[in-house]
Amino acid sequence: MRRIGVLTSGGDGPGFNPCVRAVVRMAASLGVEVVGIRRGYAGLLDHEFVDLPARAVGGIIGRGGTFLGTARSAEFATRGGQLDGLRNLNEAEIEGLVVIGGDGTMRGGQKLQDLGFPVIGVPGSIDNDLAGTDMCIGVDTALNTALDAIDRIKDTASSHQRAFLVEVMGRNSGYLALMTGIAGGAELVCIPEVAFELADVERTVTDAYIKGKSHCIIVVAEGARYNAVRIAEYLNARREEAGFSVRVTILGHIQRGGSPSAFDRVLATRLGSAATRALVEGRRGEMVGLVGNDIALTPFGKIIGEPKPIDVKMFQLAGVLAR
Ligand code: F6P
């Protein structure tokens, strides 16, 4: 293999830049040229190619976002889009591709792979919802960002004797919410994987009040059965029962930005370089992942659309410690 491409696709996350850097530098060490494809699969369809020699990725290891840009492409989800993408790769004499992103990105990679084009995936998503890896790139930084927010919210919550509903991202996964809740000492975590009623939340708030706590922090995953605004409506309508007054903070895209943590930089570096080596050495249609403390390759077929359950013991532990 003489020339490979790299793209970042879907929702970005802190650590995508060090991952691209690792792809470029590892390829250079193997004597392989790298072409960066801007704006993910959308840029592949629009011929947005840029040569990436080793020097082109200098100074990006600590930068948030993705300097290649990213997008969600509806056109590439079609058979016609995939054929056009393959045609553009062939025209640019690109012989293999490293794709960095979440489930949708791996689906795109599998489509190209099914058409006979060599692809290796790297898991990047703050949601940590991909099977085949313990951690995705971006999760650790997003967690630390959410945790920093919780710590700050606790200060003002205690001053005012308030309950806060803090909504975090995660799409259909409760991982970010659960870990933020554990690390932040939350009174309750509401996640899609565990059923709950509005009355359960009210009970937690009232309990915290009766116990004499100065605040009550509830972390709500965006994909939970009731979102933070809905829970707040319920609690506010029953203010007498709840004790504390209630406020809502939705962290949103703040969690996607910022300089990648040391963990994310190291993970991105390990995964990006392993993916490149695997591609150049002839592996195809697989995603690299962190399994235990090792790098493992798993076929796309065992990752795409596969559930990634949360650790129920961790959820129970959060409940036990919130007394
Ligand atoms: O998948 C990452 C993620 O940030 C999810 O947590 C969230 O649901 C979604 O992307 C938001 O997407 P967008 O950036 O398109 O609003």
Coordinates of N, CA and C and ligand atoms in Angstrom, one line a residue, residues 11-12 72 125-127 129 169-171 222 253 256, ligand 1:
G11 N -20.4 13.1 14.9 CA -20.1 14.0 16.0 C -18.7 14.0 16.3
D12 N -18.1 15.2 16.5 CA -16.6 15.2 16.8 C -16.4 14.9 18.3
R72 N -22.3 14.8 8.9 CA -23.2 13.6 8.8 C -23.7 13.7 7.3
S125 N -16.2 8.9 19.9 CA -17.6 9.3 20.2 C -17.6 9.6 21.7
I126 N -18.1 10.8 22.1 CA -18.2 11.0 23.5 C -19.2 10.1 24.2
D127 N -20.1 9.5 23.4 CA -21.2 8.7 24.0 C -20.7 7.3 24.5
D129 N -20.6 4.5 23.1 CA -21.7 3.5 22.8 C -21.3 2.5 21.8
M169 N -25.0 14.7 27.6 CA -25.2 14.1 26.3 C -25.0 12.5 26.4
G170 N -25.1 11.8 25.3 CA -24.9 10.4 25.3 C -25.8 9.7 24.4
R171 N -26.6 10.4 23.7 CA -27.6 9.8 22.7 C -28.4 8.8 23.4
E222 N -29.4 12.5 28.3 CA -30.3 13.1 27.3 C -31.3 12.0 26.8
H253 N -23.4 20.8 23.9 CA -22.2 20.6 23.1 C -20.9 21.1 23.8
R256 N -18.5 18.4 24.0 CA -17.8 17.9 22.8 C -16.5 18.7 22.5
Ligands
F6P1 O1 -22.9 11.3 19.2 C1 -22.4 12.4 19.9 C2 -23.5 13.4 20.2 O2 -22.9 14.5 20.9 C3 -24.6 12.9 21.1 O3 -24.3 12.8 22.4 C4 -25.7 13.8 20.8 O4 -27.0 13.2 21.0 C5 -25.5 14.2 19.3 O5 -24.1 13.9 19.0 C6 -25.7 15.6 19.0 O6 -25.6 15.7 17.6 P1 -25.4 17.1 16.8 O7 -24.0 17.6 17.1 O8 -25.7 16.8 15.4 O9 -26.4 18.1 17.4

